Amino acid sequence: MLTQDAPALHISRIQADKGAHHLFIASNTSRAREMNSVFAGLSTTVFEVMSRLAREHDAVNLGQGFPDDPGPEDVRAKAADAVLNGWNQYPPMMGVPELRHAVARHYREWQGLDLDAEAEVMITSGATEAIAGALFALIEPGDEVVLFQPLYDAYLPLVQRAGGVPRLVGLSPPGWRLTEDVLARAFSPRTRVVLFNNPHNPTGRVFDAEELELLARFCARSGAVLISDEVWEHVVFDGGRHRSVLSLPGMRERAVKIGSAGKIFGMTGWKVGFVCAGPELMRTLSKAHQFLTFTTPPALQHAVAYGLGKEPAWFDGMRAGLQRSRDRLGQGLAARGYEVLPSAGTYFLNIDIGPPATGLDDLSFCRWLVEERGVAAIPLSAFYAEDPVRNVVRFCFAKHDATLDQAMSRLSASNPAIVTN
Ligand code: GLN
């Protein structure tokens, strides 16, 4: 079980363990006790740190997950037009009706969901706001919240700030499977909320029907609400199709589905999120949203409403392009002797750098990679609060061919897990 100061350990414990690593700088200050302990002890997010290091070392940045491409021009043109000619004052708190209806229509067409746009869809300023709002709306201090490691770095501090008691369980590489045993260790009679992510960042896993139904059974049995971060729902490969938790048996009134226009259209700076949940949950979720951000820029909402109605071929083409990039990077890394783990979705693939006995763990590998080779990646241990996996490194492949090729040309043909320096 984690103690209250666990977020401080998020990265800095790993740093302390390894002594010499200076990759991550914790933000502990002597005045920390005047401030909230969850945030005062936190280090800067690994994505920000790695992007800064990438700039400093003029590296190819395959760390933080964002595409090279600026995003679909027609969607950006809609936003520009809406800024110049549209309404720029507060839009309705729940989102502009046009977008709420577009979200409901989009999920009907793509995921077979039957959502009432007026009662079951809300627009937020990004998925992270949606996740924070859902946690604030659902957790009473002391409630247990189930989380799966590796986990996206915002989850744990937000759970703790909401007063939740985290119950962390690990998924194991290379399969990262959600098993009965994993869930039995996580759930207790005090479980109130589960924070889940599918397709999964950073592993690139798309959980299958058996795993999803198992999770639904555990939630229904314990009466827990399932918050499902589905921001990568359109980024699935090899003919796979996303299944939302809202379609799982018993979950229609017990789950909160969260989506993100930034991920669907590859414009990560846009911060337009969607929350879908039954009317009863939504009434309380909307109260958290109204006092977090209240609204989301109306021009972006109109542009996203337009984008969600794009022809299916656009979405298929987007994922086919990303799949080609995944394969290009995967083949490049494999040709250089790295063990590439499967990626069924997201912008990410991982490599296994082998046991630490070789002298390199994920942190020192990433430091070596950015400083000596000019390529930035993300150490997977940054996605852990305890018992980190230390032999896996994440790369973002949502890049132009030229960017991926440049990164590959900077990697020597020999495996740095063996050639230590
Ligand atoms: N979601 C992005 C990633 O996993 C990072 C977002 C951020 O930098 N906060 O790389």
CSV table of C-alpha atoms and ligand atoms in Angstrom, one decimal:
chain,number,residue,atom,x,y,z
A,1,MET,CA,0.0,0.0,0.0
A,2,LEU,CA,1.3,3.5,-0.8
A,3,THR,CA,1.8,6.2,1.7
A,4,GLN,CA,0.7,9.8,1.1
A,5,ASP,CA,4.1,10.8,0.0
A,6,ALA,CA,4.3,8.2,-2.7
A,7,PRO,CA,4.1,10.6,-5.7
A,8,ALA,CA,7.4,12.0,-4.5
A,9,LEU,CA,8.8,8.6,-5.1
A,10,HIS,CA,7.3,8.5,-8.6
A,11,ILE,CA,10.6,9.1,-10.2
A,12,SER,CA,12.9,10.3,-7.5
A,13,ARG,CA,13.0,7.0,-5.6
A,14,ILE,CA,14.3,5.4,-8.8
A,15,GLN,CA,16.8,8.2,-9.1
A,16,ALA,CA,17.9,7.7,-5.5
A,17,ASP,CA,18.2,4.0,-6.0
A,18,LYS,CA,20.5,4.5,-8.8
A,19,GLY,CA,22.5,7.3,-7.2
A,20,ALA,CA,24.2,8.8,-10.2
A,21,HIS,CA,21.2,9.5,-12.5
A,22,HIS,CA,20.5,13.1,-13.0
A,23,LEU,CA,17.9,12.6,-15.6
A,24,PHE,CA,15.0,13.7,-13.4
A,25,ILE,CA,15.0,16.5,-10.9
A,26,ALA,CA,12.5,16.2,-8.0
A,27,SER,CA,10.9,19.4,-6.9
A,28,ASN,CA,11.0,18.9,-3.2
A,29,THR,CA,11.5,22.3,-1.5
A,30,SER,CA,12.2,23.2,2.1
A,31,ARG,CA,8.8,25.0,2.1
A,32,ALA,CA,7.0,21.8,1.0
A,33,ARG,CA,5.0,21.6,4.2
A,34,GLU,CA,3.2,24.8,3.5
A,35,MET,CA,1.9,23.2,0.4
A,36,ASN,CA,-0.2,20.2,-0.6
A,37,SER,CA,2.0,17.1,0.0
A,38,VAL,CA,0.9,15.4,-3.2
A,39,PHE,CA,2.0,18.1,-5.6
A,40,ALA,CA,4.8,19.7,-3.5
A,41,GLY,CA,6.8,16.4,-3.6
A,42,LEU,CA,6.3,15.7,-7.3
A,43,SER,CA,9.0,15.8,-9.9
A,44,THR,CA,8.4,17.4,-13.3
A,45,THR,CA,6.6,15.0,-15.7
A,46,VAL,CA,9.0,12.7,-17.6
A,47,PHE,CA,7.5,13.9,-20.9
A,48,GLU,CA,8.5,17.5,-20.2
A,49,VAL,CA,11.9,16.5,-18.9
A,50,MET,CA,12.7,14.3,-21.9
A,51,SER,CA,11.5,17.0,-24.4
A,52,ARG,CA,13.8,19.5,-22.7
A,53,LEU,CA,16.7,17.1,-22.9
A,54,ALA,CA,15.9,16.5,-26.5
A,55,ARG,CA,16.1,20.2,-27.2
A,56,GLU,CA,19.4,20.6,-25.2
A,57,HIS,CA,21.0,17.7,-27.1
A,58,ASP,CA,19.5,18.5,-30.4
A,59,ALA,CA,18.0,15.0,-30.4
A,60,VAL,CA,15.4,13.4,-32.5
A,61,ASN,CA,12.5,13.4,-30.0
A,62,LEU,CA,10.8,10.0,-29.9
A,63,GLY,CA,9.9,10.6,-26.2
A,64,GLN,CA,6.8,12.7,-25.6
A,65,GLY,CA,3.9,11.3,-27.7
A,66,PHE,CA,3.0,13.9,-30.4
A,67,PRO,CA,3.0,13.6,-34.2
A,68,ASP,CA,5.2,15.4,-36.6
A,69,ASP,CA,2.2,16.1,-38.8
A,70,PRO,CA,0.3,19.3,-38.0
A,71,GLY,CA,-3.1,17.6,-38.2
A,72,PRO,CA,-5.8,17.6,-40.9
A,73,GLU,CA,-5.9,21.0,-42.7
A,74,ASP,CA,-9.7,21.0,-43.1
A,75,VAL,CA,-10.2,20.6,-39.4
A,76,ARG,CA,-7.7,23.4,-38.6
A,77,ALA,CA,-9.3,25.6,-41.2
A,78,LYS,CA,-12.7,25.1,-39.5
A,79,ALA,CA,-11.1,26.2,-36.2
A,80,ALA,CA,-9.5,29.2,-37.8
A,81,ASP,CA,-12.8,30.3,-39.4
A,82,ALA,CA,-14.6,29.8,-36.1
A,83,VAL,CA,-12.1,32.0,-34.3
A,84,LEU,CA,-12.4,34.8,-36.9
A,85,ASN,CA,-16.1,34.6,-37.6
A,86,GLY,CA,-17.7,32.7,-34.7
A,87,TRP,CA,-18.6,33.0,-31.1
A,88,ASN,CA,-15.6,33.5,-28.8
A,89,GLN,CA,-17.4,34.0,-25.5
A,90,TYR,CA,-18.3,31.3,-23.0
A,91,PRO,CA,-19.9,28.3,-24.8
A,92,PRO,CA,-22.4,26.2,-22.8
A,93,MET,CA,-20.9,24.5,-19.8
A,94,MET,CA,-21.6,20.9,-21.1
A,95,GLY,CA,-20.2,21.7,-24.6
A,96,VAL,CA,-21.6,23.1,-27.8
A,97,PRO,CA,-24.7,21.1,-28.8
A,98,GLU,CA,-23.2,20.5,-32.3
A,99,LEU,CA,-20.2,18.7,-30.8
A,100,ARG,CA,-22.1,16.7,-28.2
A,101,HIS,CA,-24.3,15.4,-31.0
A,102,ALA,CA,-21.3,14.7,-33.2
A,103,VAL,CA,-19.7,12.7,-30.4
A,104,ALA,CA,-22.9,10.6,-29.9
A,105,ARG,CA,-23.2,10.0,-33.6
A,106,HIS,CA,-19.5,9.2,-34.0
A,107,TYR,CA,-19.6,6.6,-31.2
A,108,ARG,CA,-22.8,5.1,-32.6
A,109,GLU,CA,-21.2,4.6,-36.0
A,110,TRP,CA,-17.8,3.4,-34.8
A,111,GLN,CA,-18.5,1.6,-31.5
A,112,GLY,CA,-22.2,0.8,-31.7
A,113,LEU,CA,-22.9,2.9,-28.6
A,114,ASP,CA,-26.4,4.4,-28.0
A,115,LEU,CA,-25.7,7.7,-26.2
A,116,ASP,CA,-28.2,10.5,-25.5
A,117,ALA,CA,-26.2,13.6,-26.5
A,118,GLU,CA,-28.2,15.8,-24.1
A,119,ALA,CA,-27.9,13.6,-21.0
A,120,GLU,CA,-24.8,11.5,-21.5
A,121,VAL,CA,-22.1,13.5,-23.3
A,122,MET,CA,-20.0,16.3,-21.9
A,123,ILE,CA,-17.1,18.2,-23.5
A,124,THR,CA,-14.0,19.0,-21.3
A,125,SER,CA,-10.7,20.8,-21.8
A,126,GLY,CA,-8.8,17.6,-22.7
A,127,ALA,CA,-9.0,14.1,-21.4
A,128,THR,CA,-6.8,14.9,-18.4
A,129,GLU,CA,-9.4,17.3,-17.1
A,130,ALA,CA,-12.0,14.7,-17.7
A,131,ILE,CA,-10.0,12.2,-15.6
A,132,ALA,CA,-9.4,14.7,-12.8
A,133,GLY,CA,-13.1,15.7,-12.8
A,134,ALA,CA,-14.3,12.1,-12.7
A,135,LEU,CA,-11.9,11.3,-9.8
A,136,PHE,CA,-13.0,14.4,-7.9
A,137,ALA,CA,-16.7,13.6,-8.6
A,138,LEU,CA,-16.6,10.0,-7.6
A,139,ILE,CA,-14.1,9.5,-4.8
A,140,GLU,CA,-14.8,10.1,-1.1
A,141,PRO,CA,-11.6,10.4,1.0
A,142,GLY,CA,-10.5,6.9,2.0
A,143,ASP,CA,-12.1,5.1,-1.0
A,144,GLU,CA,-9.9,2.5,-2.6
A,145,VAL,CA,-9.1,3.1,-6.3
A,146,VAL,CA,-7.6,0.3,-8.4
A,147,LEU,CA,-4.9,1.3,-10.8
A,148,PHE,CA,-2.8,-0.8,-13.2
A,149,GLN,CA,1.0,-0.4,-13.6
A,150,PRO,CA,2.6,0.7,-15.8
A,151,LEU,CA,0.3,3.8,-15.5
A,152,TYR,CA,0.0,7.1,-17.2
A,153,ASP,CA,1.9,9.5,-14.9
A,154,ALA,CA,-1.1,11.9,-14.1
A,155,TYR,CA,-3.3,9.2,-12.7
A,156,LEU,CA,-1.8,8.5,-9.3
A,157,PRO,CA,-1.3,12.1,-8.1
A,158,LEU,CA,-4.9,12.9,-9.1
A,159,VAL,CA,-6.3,9.9,-7.3
A,160,GLN,CA,-4.3,10.9,-4.2
A,161,ARG,CA,-5.3,14.6,-4.4
A,162,ALA,CA,-8.9,13.4,-4.6
A,163,GLY,CA,-8.4,11.5,-1.3
A,164,GLY,CA,-8.4,8.1,-2.9
A,165,VAL,CA,-6.3,5.2,-1.5
A,166,PRO,CA,-4.5,3.7,-4.5
A,167,ARG,CA,-4.4,-0.1,-5.0
A,168,LEU,CA,-1.7,-0.6,-7.5
A,169,VAL,CA,-1.2,-3.9,-9.3
A,170,GLY,CA,1.3,-4.6,-12.0
A,171,LEU,CA,0.9,-6.0,-15.5
A,172,SER,CA,3.9,-8.0,-16.6
A,173,PRO,CA,5.8,-7.8,-19.8
A,174,PRO,CA,5.9,-8.9,-22.5
A,175,GLY,CA,2.1,-9.9,-22.5
A,176,TRP,CA,0.9,-7.2,-20.0
A,177,ARG,CA,-2.3,-9.3,-19.5
A,178,LEU,CA,-5.1,-8.5,-17.2
A,179,THR,CA,-5.7,-11.7,-15.3
A,180,GLU,CA,-8.1,-13.0,-12.6
A,181,ASP,CA,-5.1,-13.1,-10.3
A,182,VAL,CA,-4.1,-9.5,-11.0
A,183,LEU,CA,-7.7,-8.3,-10.4
A,184,ALA,CA,-8.2,-10.4,-7.3
A,185,ARG,CA,-5.1,-8.8,-5.8
A,186,ALA,CA,-6.4,-5.3,-6.6
A,187,PHE,CA,-10.0,-5.4,-5.6
A,188,SER,CA,-11.3,-5.3,-2.0
A,189,PRO,CA,-14.7,-4.7,-0.5
A,190,ARG,CA,-13.6,-1.0,-0.2
A,191,THR,CA,-13.0,-0.6,-4.0
A,192,ARG,CA,-15.1,2.3,-5.2
A,193,VAL,CA,-13.4,3.3,-8.5
A,194,VAL,CA,-11.2,1.7,-11.1
A,195,LEU,CA,-9.0,3.8,-13.4
A,196,PHE,CA,-8.4,1.9,-16.6
A,197,ASN,CA,-6.7,2.8,-19.9
A,198,ASN,CA,-7.4,1.0,-23.2
A,199,PRO,CA,-5.7,1.0,-25.7
A,200,HIS,CA,-2.9,1.2,-23.2
A,201,ASN,CA,-0.1,3.8,-22.9
A,202,PRO,CA,2.8,3.0,-22.5
A,203,THR,CA,2.5,-0.7,-23.4
A,204,GLY,CA,0.7,-0.4,-26.7
A,205,ARG,CA,-1.7,-3.2,-25.6
A,206,VAL,CA,-5.3,-3.5,-26.7
A,207,PHE,CA,-7.1,-5.5,-24.1
A,208,ASP,CA,-9.2,-8.4,-25.5
A,209,ALA,CA,-12.8,-9.3,-24.9
A,210,GLU,CA,-11.9,-11.9,-22.3
A,211,GLU,CA,-9.9,-9.4,-20.2
A,212,LEU,CA,-12.5,-6.6,-20.6
A,213,GLU,CA,-15.3,-8.9,-19.5
A,214,LEU,CA,-13.3,-10.1,-16.5
A,215,LEU,CA,-12.7,-6.5,-15.5
A,216,ALA,CA,-16.5,-5.7,-15.9
A,217,ARG,CA,-17.3,-8.7,-13.7
A,218,PHE,CA,-15.0,-7.5,-10.9
A,219,CYS,CA,-16.4,-4.0,-11.1
A,220,ALA,CA,-20.0,-5.2,-11.1
A,221,ARG,CA,-19.3,-7.5,-8.2
A,222,SER,CA,-17.7,-4.8,-6.0
A,223,GLY,CA,-20.1,-2.0,-7.1
A,224,ALA,CA,-17.1,0.0,-8.4
A,225,VAL,CA,-17.4,2.7,-11.1
A,226,LEU,CA,-15.0,2.1,-14.0
A,227,ILE,CA,-13.3,5.2,-15.4
A,228,SER,CA,-12.0,4.3,-18.8
A,229,ASP,CA,-9.4,6.4,-20.5
A,230,GLU,CA,-10.0,5.5,-24.2
A,231,VAL,CA,-8.1,8.3,-25.8
A,232,TRP,CA,-6.3,6.0,-28.1
A,233,GLU,CA,-9.6,4.3,-29.4
A,234,HIS,CA,-8.9,5.2,-33.0
A,235,VAL,CA,-5.2,4.3,-33.0
A,236,VAL,CA,-5.5,0.5,-33.2
A,237,PHE,CA,-3.6,-1.6,-35.7
A,238,ASP,CA,-3.7,-4.9,-37.6
A,239,GLY,CA,-7.4,-4.7,-38.3
A,240,GLY,CA,-8.3,-4.5,-34.5
A,241,ARG,CA,-11.4,-2.6,-33.5
A,242,HIS,CA,-11.8,-0.7,-30.2
A,243,ARG,CA,-14.4,-1.9,-27.8
A,244,SER,CA,-15.6,0.7,-25.2
A,245,VAL,CA,-16.3,-0.3,-21.6
A,246,LEU,CA,-19.7,1.2,-22.0
A,247,SER,CA,-20.6,-1.9,-24.2
A,248,LEU,CA,-19.6,-4.4,-21.6
A,249,PRO,CA,-22.2,-6.4,-19.7
A,250,GLY,CA,-23.5,-4.4,-16.7
A,251,MET,CA,-21.2,-1.4,-17.4
A,252,ARG,CA,-23.6,1.0,-19.2
A,253,GLU,CA,-24.6,2.7,-16.0
A,254,ARG,CA,-21.4,2.0,-14.1
A,255,ALA,CA,-18.7,3.3,-16.4
A,256,VAL,CA,-17.3,6.6,-17.5
A,257,LYS,CA,-15.8,6.7,-21.0
A,258,ILE,CA,-13.2,9.4,-21.8
A,259,GLY,CA,-12.1,10.3,-25.3
A,260,SER,CA,-9.8,13.0,-26.8
A,261,ALA,CA,-9.9,14.9,-30.1
A,262,GLY,CA,-6.2,15.6,-29.7
A,263,LYS,CA,-5.5,11.9,-30.1
A,264,ILE,CA,-8.1,11.3,-32.8
A,265,PHE,CA,-6.9,14.1,-35.0
A,266,GLY,CA,-3.2,14.0,-34.0
A,267,MET,CA,-3.3,17.6,-32.6
A,268,THR,CA,-2.2,17.0,-29.0
A,269,GLY,CA,-2.3,20.7,-28.1
A,270,TRP,CA,-6.0,21.1,-28.7
A,271,LYS,CA,-7.2,19.7,-25.4
A,272,VAL,CA,-10.7,18.9,-26.3
A,273,GLY,CA,-12.0,15.8,-24.4
A,274,PHE,CA,-15.3,13.9,-24.3
A,275,VAL,CA,-16.9,12.3,-21.3
A,276,CYS,CA,-19.7,9.8,-21.8
A,277,ALA,CA,-21.6,8.3,-18.9
A,278,GLY,CA,-25.2,7.4,-17.9
A,279,PRO,CA,-27.3,10.4,-16.8
A,280,GLU,CA,-27.0,9.8,-13.1
A,281,LEU,CA,-23.2,9.7,-13.1
A,282,MET,CA,-23.1,12.6,-15.6
A,283,ARG,CA,-25.1,14.9,-13.2
A,284,THR,CA,-22.2,14.7,-10.7
A,285,LEU,CA,-19.4,14.6,-13.3
A,286,SER,CA,-20.7,17.8,-14.7
A,287,LYS,CA,-20.5,19.5,-11.3
A,288,ALA,CA,-16.7,18.8,-11.1
A,289,HIS,CA,-16.2,20.1,-14.7
A,290,GLN,CA,-18.1,23.3,-14.0
A,291,PHE,CA,-15.7,24.2,-11.3
A,292,LEU,CA,-12.5,23.0,-13.0
A,293,THR,CA,-12.5,24.6,-16.4
A,294,PHE,CA,-16.3,25.3,-16.9
A,295,THR,CA,-15.9,25.3,-20.7
A,296,THR,CA,-13.6,24.5,-23.6
A,297,PRO,CA,-12.7,27.0,-26.4
A,298,PRO,CA,-15.8,27.1,-28.7
A,299,ALA,CA,-13.9,27.4,-32.0
A,300,LEU,CA,-12.1,24.1,-31.3
A,301,GLN,CA,-15.3,22.4,-30.4
A,302,HIS,CA,-16.9,23.4,-33.7
A,303,ALA,CA,-13.9,22.2,-35.6
A,304,VAL,CA,-13.9,18.9,-33.7
A,305,ALA,CA,-17.6,18.4,-34.4
A,306,TYR,CA,-16.8,18.8,-38.1
A,307,GLY,CA,-13.8,16.4,-37.8
A,308,LEU,CA,-15.8,13.6,-36.1
A,309,GLY,CA,-18.1,13.5,-39.1
A,310,LYS,CA,-15.2,13.0,-41.6
A,311,GLU,CA,-15.6,10.0,-43.9
A,312,PRO,CA,-14.5,6.6,-42.5
A,313,ALA,CA,-11.7,6.5,-45.0
A,314,TRP,CA,-9.9,9.3,-43.2
A,315,PHE,CA,-9.8,7.4,-39.9
A,316,ASP,CA,-8.8,4.2,-41.7
A,317,GLY,CA,-6.0,6.1,-43.5
A,318,MET,CA,-4.8,7.7,-40.3
A,319,ARG,CA,-4.4,4.4,-38.6
A,320,ALA,CA,-2.9,2.8,-41.7
A,321,GLY,CA,-0.3,5.5,-41.8
A,322,LEU,CA,0.6,5.1,-38.1
A,323,GLN,CA,0.8,1.3,-38.6
A,324,ARG,CA,3.3,1.8,-41.4
A,325,SER,CA,5.3,4.1,-39.0
A,326,ARG,CA,5.1,1.6,-36.3
A,327,ASP,CA,6.5,-1.1,-38.6
A,328,ARG,CA,9.2,1.2,-40.0
A,329,LEU,CA,10.5,2.0,-36.5
A,330,GLY,CA,10.1,-1.6,-35.2
A,331,GLN,CA,12.0,-3.0,-38.2
A,332,GLY,CA,14.7,-0.3,-37.8
A,333,LEU,CA,15.2,-1.1,-34.1
A,334,ALA,CA,15.1,-4.9,-34.7
A,335,ALA,CA,17.7,-4.5,-37.4
A,336,ARG,CA,20.0,-2.8,-34.8
A,337,GLY,CA,19.6,-5.7,-32.5
A,338,TYR,CA,16.9,-4.5,-30.2
A,339,GLU,CA,14.1,-6.8,-29.0
A,340,VAL,CA,10.9,-5.0,-30.0
A,341,LEU,CA,7.8,-5.7,-28.1
A,342,PRO,CA,4.4,-5.9,-29.8
A,343,SER,CA,2.3,-2.7,-30.2
A,344,ALA,CA,-1.4,-3.2,-31.1
A,345,GLY,CA,-2.3,0.5,-30.6
A,346,THR,CA,-1.3,4.0,-29.5
A,347,TYR,CA,1.7,6.0,-30.9
A,348,PHE,CA,4.1,3.9,-29.0
A,349,LEU,CA,6.3,0.8,-29.1
A,350,ASN,CA,8.7,-0.6,-26.6
A,351,ILE,CA,12.0,-2.4,-26.6
A,352,ASP,CA,13.3,-4.8,-24.0
A,353,ILE,CA,16.9,-3.7,-23.3
A,354,GLY,CA,17.6,-6.9,-21.4
A,355,PRO,CA,18.4,-7.6,-17.7
A,356,PRO,CA,20.1,-4.8,-15.7
A,357,ALA,CA,23.1,-7.2,-15.4
A,358,THR,CA,24.3,-5.8,-18.7
A,359,GLY,CA,25.0,-2.6,-16.8
A,360,LEU,CA,22.2,-0.5,-18.2
A,361,ASP,CA,18.7,0.0,-16.9
A,362,ASP,CA,16.0,2.0,-18.7
A,363,LEU,CA,17.0,5.3,-17.1
A,364,SER,CA,20.7,5.0,-17.9
A,365,PHE,CA,19.8,3.7,-21.4
A,366,CYS,CA,17.6,6.7,-22.1
A,367,ARG,CA,20.3,9.1,-20.7
A,368,TRP,CA,22.9,7.4,-22.9
A,369,LEU,CA,20.6,7.5,-25.9
A,370,VAL,CA,19.8,11.2,-25.7
A,371,GLU,CA,23.2,12.4,-24.7
A,372,GLU,CA,25.4,10.2,-26.8
A,373,ARG,CA,23.2,9.3,-29.8
A,374,GLY,CA,20.8,12.2,-30.0
A,375,VAL,CA,17.6,10.2,-29.7
A,376,ALA,CA,15.1,10.8,-27.0
A,377,ALA,CA,12.9,8.0,-25.6
A,378,ILE,CA,11.0,7.4,-22.4
A,379,PRO,CA,12.1,4.9,-19.6
A,380,LEU,CA,9.2,2.7,-18.7
A,381,SER,CA,10.0,2.9,-15.0
A,382,ALA,CA,8.6,6.5,-15.1
A,383,PHE,CA,5.2,4.9,-15.4
A,384,TYR,CA,5.6,3.1,-12.0
A,385,ALA,CA,5.1,4.2,-8.4
A,386,GLU,CA,6.5,1.0,-7.0
A,387,ASP,CA,8.3,-2.1,-8.2
A,388,PRO,CA,9.2,-0.7,-11.6
A,389,VAL,CA,10.0,-2.7,-14.6
A,390,ARG,CA,13.5,-1.4,-15.5
A,391,ASN,CA,14.3,-3.1,-18.8
A,392,VAL,CA,11.8,-1.5,-21.1
A,393,VAL,CA,12.0,1.7,-23.1
A,394,ARG,CA,9.2,3.5,-25.0
A,395,PHE,CA,9.5,5.2,-28.4
A,396,CYS,CA,6.9,7.3,-30.2
A,397,PHE,CA,6.6,6.4,-33.9
A,398,ALA,CA,4.0,9.0,-34.8
A,399,LYS,CA,6.6,10.7,-37.0
A,400,HIS,CA,7.5,11.4,-40.6
A,401,ASP,CA,9.6,8.7,-42.2
A,402,ALA,CA,12.5,11.1,-42.4
A,403,THR,CA,12.4,11.6,-38.6
A,404,LEU,CA,12.3,7.9,-37.9
A,405,ASP,CA,15.1,7.3,-40.4
A,406,GLN,CA,17.2,10.0,-38.8
A,407,ALA,CA,16.7,8.4,-35.4
A,408,MET,CA,17.8,5.1,-36.8
A,409,SER,CA,20.8,6.5,-38.5
A,410,ARG,CA,21.9,7.8,-35.1
A,411,LEU,CA,21.7,4.5,-33.5
A,412,SER,CA,24.8,2.4,-34.0
A,413,ALA,CA,24.4,-1.1,-35.5
A,414,SER,CA,25.6,-2.5,-32.2
A,415,ASN,CA,23.4,-2.9,-29.2
A,416,PRO,CA,24.2,-0.3,-26.5
A,417,ALA,CA,23.0,-2.7,-23.9
A,418,ILE,CA,26.2,-4.6,-24.6
A,419,VAL,CA,28.4,-1.7,-25.7
A,420,THR,CA,28.3,0.3,-22.5
A,421,ASN,CA,30.1,3.6,-22.2
B,1,GLN,N1,0.4,11.5,-23.6
B,1,GLN,C1,1.7,11.8,-23.9
B,1,GLN,C2,2.7,10.7,-23.9
B,1,GLN,O1,2.3,9.6,-23.3
B,1,GLN,C3,2.3,12.9,-23.0
B,1,GLN,C4,1.4,14.0,-22.6
B,1,GLN,C5,2.2,15.0,-21.8
B,1,GLN,O2,3.3,15.4,-22.1
B,1,GLN,N2,1.6,15.4,-20.7
B,1,GLN,O3,3.7,10.8,-24.4
